[in-house]
Amino acid sequence: MLSDTTMEYGEQLTSALLGLDALYAEEQGITEDDGNHIERLVVLNMSKSHKPEQFSDYADAIDRFQSLQGEAAGLAEPDRQIYYGETSASAVAFAMWRSSGLDFKDQLSRFLHIPAEPASDVELGVLRDLLGQELTALGYSGDLESMVGVWQDTHRVAPEDVKATLDELLDEAWDRTEQKMEIPASKSDGMQVEIVRDVPYNAMCDYKHRLIRLNVDPVLTKPGLRHLAVHEGYPGHYVQFKRRE
């Protein structure tokens, strides 16, 4: 059970994040009803009570989130200290990026709180060995590159077939999810697939418009699409948001 102080902190942070999102939307000329712009700070706002905090500019927002970051360190729950502290720090970095710019390495480290450096040869070697073992166990042979190539060719789904394939997988995923848990809606309320190209993401769940926007520029395989069906759809983001509603 979270403390009353932490609950109140969360309320304040929510309003501050909505305010930063509103500032960014104003900068980008994005309106609330513009369904073509979903790549924003707050992708989905399901609250009917929280109002955006008003910021005059990004400097104002930076001051606010730096204050919230300091307050997070005094919360009673260690995991909330980390989570809310990093959320506030990410918001500071976002505002700095929009106001004065951040290079890509700083974006990685300050938005996501991960090392802004390539994986080491040792780390990559471990992953290559594991992948080679899995492919060999499946009956593939040769060096890793050739095994991966044959696997991809075997399971690849052509761009023109992606929508129909994912529609079938989503239908199956809904039925299998309902065997394990309640989905408080009829299947007709579920997600539709929209094919997109030349976008900076592989897939995106646009719950508000019930769309899975799927980028067909990368290589897509049936196992990969199955993963997308359960991650973006059922029991993934759709069920997460529907049950929260």
PDB file of C-alpha atoms in Angstrom:
ATOM      1  CA  MET A   1       0.000   0.000   0.000  1.00  0.00           C
ATOM      2  CA  LEU A   2       1.451   3.363  -0.997  1.00  0.00           C
ATOM      3  CA  SER A   3       1.636   6.126   1.591  1.00  0.00           C
ATOM      4  CA  ASP A   4      -0.670   9.147   1.396  1.00  0.00           C
ATOM      5  CA  THR A   5       2.362  11.322   0.650  1.00  0.00           C
ATOM      6  CA  THR A   6       3.322   9.160  -2.311  1.00  0.00           C
ATOM      7  CA  MET A   7      -0.259   9.128  -3.624  1.00  0.00           C
ATOM      8  CA  GLU A   8      -0.378  12.923  -3.449  1.00  0.00           C
ATOM      9  CA  TYR A   9       3.023  13.117  -5.152  1.00  0.00           C
ATOM     10  CA  GLY A  10       1.689  10.955  -7.990  1.00  0.00           C
ATOM     11  CA  GLU A  11      -1.251  13.338  -8.443  1.00  0.00           C
ATOM     12  CA  GLN A  12       1.117  16.298  -8.740  1.00  0.00           C
ATOM     13  CA  LEU A  13       3.446  14.480 -11.131  1.00  0.00           C
ATOM     14  CA  THR A  14       0.505  13.499 -13.342  1.00  0.00           C
ATOM     15  CA  SER A  15      -0.646  17.106 -13.705  1.00  0.00           C
ATOM     16  CA  ALA A  16       2.910  18.265 -14.360  1.00  0.00           C
ATOM     17  CA  LEU A  17       3.405  15.658 -17.096  1.00  0.00           C
ATOM     18  CA  LEU A  18       0.112  16.656 -18.716  1.00  0.00           C
ATOM     19  CA  GLY A  19       1.308  20.260 -18.610  1.00  0.00           C
ATOM     20  CA  LEU A  20       4.601  19.383 -20.295  1.00  0.00           C
ATOM     21  CA  ASP A  21       2.686  17.407 -22.915  1.00  0.00           C
ATOM     22  CA  ALA A  22       0.415  20.427 -23.541  1.00  0.00           C
ATOM     23  CA  LEU A  23       3.467  22.663 -23.941  1.00  0.00           C
ATOM     24  CA  TYR A  24       4.944  20.266 -26.501  1.00  0.00           C
ATOM     25  CA  ALA A  25       1.617  19.927 -28.342  1.00  0.00           C
ATOM     26  CA  GLU A  26       1.346  23.716 -28.580  1.00  0.00           C
ATOM     27  CA  GLU A  27       4.898  23.940 -29.920  1.00  0.00           C
ATOM     28  CA  GLN A  28       4.148  21.279 -32.554  1.00  0.00           C
ATOM     29  CA  GLY A  29       0.734  22.675 -33.470  1.00  0.00           C
ATOM     30  CA  ILE A  30      -0.996  19.450 -32.363  1.00  0.00           C
ATOM     31  CA  THR A  31      -4.675  19.597 -31.428  1.00  0.00           C
ATOM     32  CA  GLU A  32      -6.456  17.127 -29.164  1.00  0.00           C
ATOM     33  CA  ASP A  33      -8.551  15.769 -32.041  1.00  0.00           C
ATOM     34  CA  ASP A  34      -5.664  15.367 -34.470  1.00  0.00           C
ATOM     35  CA  GLY A  35      -5.456  11.590 -34.889  1.00  0.00           C
ATOM     36  CA  ASN A  36      -2.414  11.895 -37.148  1.00  0.00           C
ATOM     37  CA  HIS A  37      -0.179  13.019 -34.297  1.00  0.00           C
ATOM     38  CA  ILE A  38       0.124  10.358 -31.618  1.00  0.00           C
ATOM     39  CA  GLU A  39       3.887  10.575 -31.119  1.00  0.00           C
ATOM     40  CA  ARG A  40       3.627  12.899 -28.150  1.00  0.00           C
ATOM     41  CA  LEU A  41       4.765  12.852 -24.541  1.00  0.00           C
ATOM     42  CA  VAL A  42       1.469  11.573 -23.097  1.00  0.00           C
ATOM     43  CA  VAL A  43       0.316   9.024 -25.651  1.00  0.00           C
ATOM     44  CA  LEU A  44      -2.981   8.290 -23.912  1.00  0.00           C
ATOM     45  CA  ASN A  45      -4.706  10.265 -21.174  1.00  0.00           C
ATOM     46  CA  MET A  46      -7.503   8.223 -19.585  1.00  0.00           C
ATOM     47  CA  SER A  47      -8.084  10.542 -16.634  1.00  0.00           C
ATOM     48  CA  LYS A  48     -11.326  12.489 -16.399  1.00  0.00           C
ATOM     49  CA  SER A  49     -10.181  14.596 -13.446  1.00  0.00           C
ATOM     50  CA  HIS A  50      -6.537  15.658 -13.858  1.00  0.00           C
ATOM     51  CA  LYS A  51      -5.865  19.055 -15.430  1.00  0.00           C
ATOM     52  CA  PRO A  52      -2.544  20.034 -17.060  1.00  0.00           C
ATOM     53  CA  GLU A  53      -0.328  22.211 -14.935  1.00  0.00           C
ATOM     54  CA  GLN A  54       0.295  25.525 -16.659  1.00  0.00           C
ATOM     55  CA  PHE A  55       3.873  26.231 -17.788  1.00  0.00           C
ATOM     56  CA  SER A  56       4.860  29.501 -19.432  1.00  0.00           C
ATOM     57  CA  ASP A  57       7.809  27.902 -21.209  1.00  0.00           C
ATOM     58  CA  TYR A  58      10.236  24.971 -21.022  1.00  0.00           C
ATOM     59  CA  ALA A  59      12.416  26.742 -18.454  1.00  0.00           C
ATOM     60  CA  ASP A  60       9.395  26.925 -16.175  1.00  0.00           C
ATOM     61  CA  ALA A  61       8.778  23.205 -16.702  1.00  0.00           C
ATOM     62  CA  ILE A  62      12.422  22.350 -15.965  1.00  0.00           C
ATOM     63  CA  ASP A  63      12.235  24.169 -12.622  1.00  0.00           C
ATOM     64  CA  ARG A  64       9.086  22.275 -11.703  1.00  0.00           C
ATOM     65  CA  PHE A  65      10.414  18.822 -12.579  1.00  0.00           C
ATOM     66  CA  GLN A  66      13.727  19.461 -10.850  1.00  0.00           C
ATOM     67  CA  SER A  67      11.721  20.243  -7.725  1.00  0.00           C
ATOM     68  CA  LEU A  68       9.665  17.059  -8.175  1.00  0.00           C
ATOM     69  CA  GLN A  69      12.868  15.061  -8.647  1.00  0.00           C
ATOM     70  CA  GLY A  70      14.142  16.334  -5.326  1.00  0.00           C
ATOM     71  CA  GLU A  71      10.865  15.495  -3.594  1.00  0.00           C
ATOM     72  CA  ALA A  72      10.939  11.948  -4.986  1.00  0.00           C
ATOM     73  CA  ALA A  73      14.065  11.200  -2.973  1.00  0.00           C
ATOM     74  CA  GLY A  74      12.090  11.719   0.246  1.00  0.00           C
ATOM     75  CA  LEU A  75       9.242   9.311  -0.530  1.00  0.00           C
ATOM     76  CA  ALA A  76       8.788   6.371   1.830  1.00  0.00           C
ATOM     77  CA  GLU A  77       8.886   3.599  -0.786  1.00  0.00           C
ATOM     78  CA  PRO A  78      12.339   2.873  -2.311  1.00  0.00           C
ATOM     79  CA  ASP A  79      10.891   1.708  -5.641  1.00  0.00           C
ATOM     80  CA  ARG A  80       8.806   4.909  -5.943  1.00  0.00           C
ATOM     81  CA  GLN A  81      11.893   6.976  -5.148  1.00  0.00           C
ATOM     82  CA  ILE A  82      13.612   5.437  -8.174  1.00  0.00           C
ATOM     83  CA  TYR A  83      10.612   5.392 -10.515  1.00  0.00           C
ATOM     84  CA  TYR A  84       9.382   8.919  -9.823  1.00  0.00           C
ATOM     85  CA  GLY A  85      12.918  10.287  -9.598  1.00  0.00           C
ATOM     86  CA  GLU A  86      13.778   8.912 -13.041  1.00  0.00           C
ATOM     87  CA  THR A  87      10.434  10.056 -14.467  1.00  0.00           C
ATOM     88  CA  SER A  88      11.114  13.599 -13.279  1.00  0.00           C
ATOM     89  CA  ALA A  89      14.688  13.486 -14.586  1.00  0.00           C
ATOM     90  CA  SER A  90      13.434  12.292 -17.979  1.00  0.00           C
ATOM     91  CA  ALA A  91      10.961  15.176 -18.077  1.00  0.00           C
ATOM     92  CA  VAL A  92      13.786  17.626 -17.343  1.00  0.00           C
ATOM     93  CA  ALA A  93      15.801  16.119 -20.192  1.00  0.00           C
ATOM     94  CA  PHE A  94      12.797  16.264 -22.540  1.00  0.00           C
ATOM     95  CA  ALA A  95      12.269  19.962 -21.791  1.00  0.00           C
ATOM     96  CA  MET A  96      15.991  20.641 -22.289  1.00  0.00           C
ATOM     97  CA  TRP A  97      15.913  18.768 -25.621  1.00  0.00           C
ATOM     98  CA  ARG A  98      13.007  20.897 -26.839  1.00  0.00           C
ATOM     99  CA  SER A  99      14.408  24.203 -25.556  1.00  0.00           C
ATOM    100  CA  SER A 100      18.152  23.985 -26.162  1.00  0.00           C
ATOM    101  CA  GLY A 101      18.806  20.574 -27.730  1.00  0.00           C
ATOM    102  CA  LEU A 102      20.435  17.327 -26.573  1.00  0.00           C
ATOM    103  CA  ASP A 103      22.662  15.110 -28.672  1.00  0.00           C
ATOM    104  CA  PHE A 104      21.506  11.552 -29.309  1.00  0.00           C
ATOM    105  CA  LYS A 105      23.760   9.957 -26.684  1.00  0.00           C
ATOM    106  CA  ASP A 106      22.408  12.312 -24.023  1.00  0.00           C
ATOM    107  CA  GLN A 107      18.863  11.566 -25.150  1.00  0.00           C
ATOM    108  CA  LEU A 108      19.472   7.833 -24.617  1.00  0.00           C
ATOM    109  CA  SER A 109      21.106   8.208 -21.246  1.00  0.00           C
ATOM    110  CA  ARG A 110      18.825  10.909 -19.858  1.00  0.00           C
ATOM    111  CA  PHE A 111      15.487   9.827 -21.318  1.00  0.00           C
ATOM    112  CA  LEU A 112      15.872   6.097 -20.708  1.00  0.00           C
ATOM    113  CA  HIS A 113      18.545   5.955 -17.979  1.00  0.00           C
ATOM    114  CA  ILE A 114      20.663   3.403 -19.825  1.00  0.00           C
ATOM    115  CA  PRO A 115      24.339   3.534 -20.864  1.00  0.00           C
ATOM    116  CA  ALA A 116      24.621   5.408 -24.159  1.00  0.00           C
ATOM    117  CA  GLU A 117      27.113   2.998 -25.674  1.00  0.00           C
ATOM    118  CA  PRO A 118      27.063  -0.088 -27.897  1.00  0.00           C
ATOM    119  CA  ALA A 119      26.821  -3.526 -26.342  1.00  0.00           C
ATOM    120  CA  SER A 120      30.261  -4.958 -25.627  1.00  0.00           C
ATOM    121  CA  ASP A 121      31.784  -7.756 -27.690  1.00  0.00           C
ATOM    122  CA  VAL A 122      31.435 -10.024 -24.656  1.00  0.00           C
ATOM    123  CA  GLU A 123      27.695  -9.278 -24.338  1.00  0.00           C
ATOM    124  CA  LEU A 124      27.146  -9.744 -28.065  1.00  0.00           C
ATOM    125  CA  GLY A 125      29.137 -12.969 -27.986  1.00  0.00           C
ATOM    126  CA  VAL A 126      26.876 -14.416 -25.302  1.00  0.00           C
ATOM    127  CA  LEU A 127      23.776 -13.507 -27.324  1.00  0.00           C
ATOM    128  CA  ARG A 128      25.243 -14.946 -30.531  1.00  0.00           C
ATOM    129  CA  ASP A 129      26.081 -18.212 -28.767  1.00  0.00           C
ATOM    130  CA  LEU A 130      22.553 -18.506 -27.353  1.00  0.00           C
ATOM    131  CA  LEU A 131      20.958 -17.732 -30.710  1.00  0.00           C
ATOM    132  CA  GLY A 132      23.223 -20.266 -32.440  1.00  0.00           C
ATOM    133  CA  GLN A 133      22.256 -22.947 -29.932  1.00  0.00           C
ATOM    134  CA  GLU A 134      18.537 -22.281 -30.432  1.00  0.00           C
ATOM    135  CA  LEU A 135      18.772 -22.356 -34.222  1.00  0.00           C
ATOM    136  CA  THR A 136      20.870 -25.524 -34.174  1.00  0.00           C
ATOM    137  CA  ALA A 137      18.317 -27.191 -31.899  1.00  0.00           C
ATOM    138  CA  LEU A 138      15.644 -26.272 -34.459  1.00  0.00           C
ATOM    139  CA  GLY A 139      17.581 -28.114 -37.147  1.00  0.00           C
ATOM    140  CA  TYR A 140      19.420 -25.269 -38.879  1.00  0.00           C
ATOM    141  CA  SER A 141      23.093 -25.619 -39.769  1.00  0.00           C
ATOM    142  CA  GLY A 142      25.983 -23.442 -40.893  1.00  0.00           C
ATOM    143  CA  ASP A 143      27.350 -20.200 -39.485  1.00  0.00           C
ATOM    144  CA  LEU A 144      25.099 -17.902 -37.497  1.00  0.00           C
ATOM    145  CA  GLU A 145      24.507 -15.419 -40.311  1.00  0.00           C
ATOM    146  CA  SER A 146      23.371 -18.090 -42.749  1.00  0.00           C
ATOM    147  CA  MET A 147      21.150 -19.785 -40.139  1.00  0.00           C
ATOM    148  CA  VAL A 148      19.461 -16.490 -39.321  1.00  0.00           C
ATOM    149  CA  GLY A 149      18.992 -15.766 -43.019  1.00  0.00           C
ATOM    150  CA  VAL A 150      17.356 -19.123 -43.686  1.00  0.00           C
ATOM    151  CA  TRP A 151      15.128 -18.753 -40.605  1.00  0.00           C
ATOM    152  CA  GLN A 152      13.988 -15.300 -41.735  1.00  0.00           C
ATOM    153  CA  ASP A 153      13.312 -16.483 -45.292  1.00  0.00           C
ATOM    154  CA  THR A 154      11.294 -19.413 -43.938  1.00  0.00           C
ATOM    155  CA  HIS A 155       9.099 -17.289 -41.661  1.00  0.00           C
ATOM    156  CA  ARG A 156       9.005 -13.983 -43.551  1.00  0.00           C
ATOM    157  CA  VAL A 157       5.603 -12.424 -44.245  1.00  0.00           C
ATOM    158  CA  ALA A 158       5.444 -10.260 -47.364  1.00  0.00           C
ATOM    159  CA  PRO A 159       4.265  -6.655 -46.757  1.00  0.00           C
ATOM    160  CA  GLU A 160       1.086  -7.233 -48.768  1.00  0.00           C
ATOM    161  CA  ASP A 161       0.190 -10.209 -46.530  1.00  0.00           C
ATOM    162  CA  VAL A 162       0.993  -8.594 -43.190  1.00  0.00           C
ATOM    163  CA  LYS A 163      -2.437  -7.136 -42.420  1.00  0.00           C
ATOM    164  CA  ALA A 164      -4.348 -10.370 -43.079  1.00  0.00           C
ATOM    165  CA  THR A 165      -1.814 -12.417 -41.106  1.00  0.00           C
ATOM    166  CA  LEU A 166      -1.912 -10.085 -38.105  1.00  0.00           C
ATOM    167  CA  ASP A 167      -5.723  -9.924 -38.233  1.00  0.00           C
ATOM    168  CA  GLU A 168      -5.842 -13.726 -37.916  1.00  0.00           C
ATOM    169  CA  LEU A 169      -3.348 -13.723 -35.051  1.00  0.00           C
ATOM    170  CA  LEU A 170      -5.270 -11.001 -33.221  1.00  0.00           C
ATOM    171  CA  ASP A 171      -8.483 -12.996 -33.557  1.00  0.00           C
ATOM    172  CA  GLU A 172      -6.784 -16.057 -32.061  1.00  0.00           C
ATOM    173  CA  ALA A 173      -5.130 -13.973 -29.339  1.00  0.00           C
ATOM    174  CA  TRP A 174      -8.501 -12.557 -28.263  1.00  0.00           C
ATOM    175  CA  ASP A 175     -10.029 -16.041 -27.951  1.00  0.00           C
ATOM    176  CA  ARG A 176      -7.078 -17.432 -26.016  1.00  0.00           C
ATOM    177  CA  THR A 177      -6.998 -14.423 -23.697  1.00  0.00           C
ATOM    178  CA  GLU A 178     -10.702 -14.826 -22.899  1.00  0.00           C
ATOM    179  CA  GLN A 179      -9.983 -18.387 -21.767  1.00  0.00           C
ATOM    180  CA  LYS A 180      -7.737 -16.962 -19.028  1.00  0.00           C
ATOM    181  CA  MET A 181      -9.289 -13.616 -18.065  1.00  0.00           C
ATOM    182  CA  GLU A 182     -12.250 -11.359 -18.697  1.00  0.00           C
ATOM    183  CA  ILE A 183     -12.041  -8.795 -21.488  1.00  0.00           C
ATOM    184  CA  PRO A 184     -14.774  -6.261 -20.606  1.00  0.00           C
ATOM    185  CA  ALA A 185     -15.815  -5.661 -24.217  1.00  0.00           C
ATOM    186  CA  SER A 186     -17.017  -7.482 -27.309  1.00  0.00           C
ATOM    187  CA  LYS A 187     -14.528  -8.537 -29.963  1.00  0.00           C
ATOM    188  CA  SER A 188     -15.934  -5.860 -32.289  1.00  0.00           C
ATOM    189  CA  ASP A 189     -14.367  -3.253 -29.976  1.00  0.00           C
ATOM    190  CA  GLY A 190     -10.897  -4.704 -30.581  1.00  0.00           C
ATOM    191  CA  MET A 191      -7.906  -3.420 -32.482  1.00  0.00           C
ATOM    192  CA  GLN A 192      -7.689  -2.907 -36.239  1.00  0.00           C
ATOM    193  CA  VAL A 193      -4.428  -2.995 -38.210  1.00  0.00           C
ATOM    194  CA  GLU A 194      -3.216   0.054 -40.103  1.00  0.00           C
ATOM    195  CA  ILE A 195      -0.160  -0.404 -42.329  1.00  0.00           C
ATOM    196  CA  VAL A 196       2.353   2.456 -42.237  1.00  0.00           C
ATOM    197  CA  ARG A 197       5.777   3.130 -43.749  1.00  0.00           C
ATOM    198  CA  ASP A 198       8.655   5.510 -43.159  1.00  0.00           C
ATOM    199  CA  VAL A 199       7.963   5.973 -39.435  1.00  0.00           C
ATOM    200  CA  PRO A 200      10.433   5.840 -36.490  1.00  0.00           C
ATOM    201  CA  TYR A 201       8.837   2.812 -34.789  1.00  0.00           C
ATOM    202  CA  ASN A 202       8.036  -0.830 -35.515  1.00  0.00           C
ATOM    203  CA  ALA A 203       4.496  -0.773 -34.137  1.00  0.00           C
ATOM    204  CA  MET A 204       2.327   1.480 -32.007  1.00  0.00           C
ATOM    205  CA  CYS A 205      -0.887   0.856 -30.104  1.00  0.00           C
ATOM    206  CA  ASP A 206      -3.253   3.775 -30.725  1.00  0.00           C
ATOM    207  CA  TYR A 207      -5.894   2.660 -28.248  1.00  0.00           C
ATOM    208  CA  LYS A 208      -8.014   5.804 -28.615  1.00  0.00           C
ATOM    209  CA  HIS A 209      -8.658   5.011 -32.274  1.00  0.00           C
ATOM    210  CA  ARG A 210      -8.425   1.201 -31.809  1.00  0.00           C
ATOM    211  CA  LEU A 211      -5.522   0.979 -34.257  1.00  0.00           C
ATOM    212  CA  ILE A 212      -2.272  -0.963 -34.282  1.00  0.00           C
ATOM    213  CA  ARG A 213      -0.075   1.097 -36.576  1.00  0.00           C
ATOM    214  CA  LEU A 214       2.403  -1.407 -38.035  1.00  0.00           C
ATOM    215  CA  ASN A 215       5.528  -0.431 -39.937  1.00  0.00           C
ATOM    216  CA  VAL A 216       6.089  -2.856 -42.842  1.00  0.00           C
ATOM    217  CA  ASP A 217       9.516  -1.479 -43.817  1.00  0.00           C
ATOM    218  CA  PRO A 218      11.508  -3.888 -41.552  1.00  0.00           C
ATOM    219  CA  VAL A 219      11.580  -7.653 -42.137  1.00  0.00           C
ATOM    220  CA  LEU A 220       8.449  -9.131 -40.550  1.00  0.00           C
ATOM    221  CA  THR A 221       8.023 -12.788 -39.635  1.00  0.00           C
ATOM    222  CA  LYS A 222       5.013 -14.733 -38.418  1.00  0.00           C
ATOM    223  CA  PRO A 223       6.560 -15.334 -34.958  1.00  0.00           C
ATOM    224  CA  GLY A 224       7.271 -11.599 -34.781  1.00  0.00           C
ATOM    225  CA  LEU A 225       3.697 -10.748 -35.724  1.00  0.00           C
ATOM    226  CA  ARG A 226       2.438 -13.226 -33.107  1.00  0.00           C
ATOM    227  CA  HIS A 227       4.472 -11.329 -30.526  1.00  0.00           C
ATOM    228  CA  LEU A 228       2.948  -8.056 -31.719  1.00  0.00           C
ATOM    229  CA  ALA A 229      -0.583  -9.479 -31.491  1.00  0.00           C
ATOM    230  CA  VAL A 230      -0.183 -10.318 -27.805  1.00  0.00           C
ATOM    231  CA  HIS A 231       1.920  -7.254 -26.921  1.00  0.00           C
ATOM    232  CA  GLU A 232      -0.110  -4.536 -28.632  1.00  0.00           C
ATOM    233  CA  GLY A 233      -3.459  -6.338 -28.475  1.00  0.00           C
ATOM    234  CA  TYR A 234      -4.528  -9.217 -26.245  1.00  0.00           C
ATOM    235  CA  PRO A 235      -3.588  -9.582 -23.415  1.00  0.00           C
ATOM    236  CA  GLY A 236      -1.322  -6.605 -24.069  1.00  0.00           C
ATOM    237  CA  HIS A 237      -1.994  -2.891 -24.276  1.00  0.00           C
ATOM    238  CA  TYR A 238      -5.610  -3.154 -25.418  1.00  0.00           C
ATOM    239  CA  VAL A 239      -6.588  -5.303 -22.430  1.00  0.00           C
ATOM    240  CA  GLN A 240      -4.439  -3.183 -20.111  1.00  0.00           C
ATOM    241  CA  PHE A 241      -6.254   0.005 -21.141  1.00  0.00           C
ATOM    242  CA  LYS A 242      -9.717  -1.547 -21.423  1.00  0.00           C
ATOM    243  CA  ARG A 243      -9.571  -3.011 -17.906  1.00  0.00           C
ATOM    244  CA  ARG A 244      -8.208   0.272 -16.576  1.00  0.00           C
ATOM    245  CA  GLU A 245     -11.145   2.060 -18.176  1.00  0.00           C
TER     246      GLU A 245
END
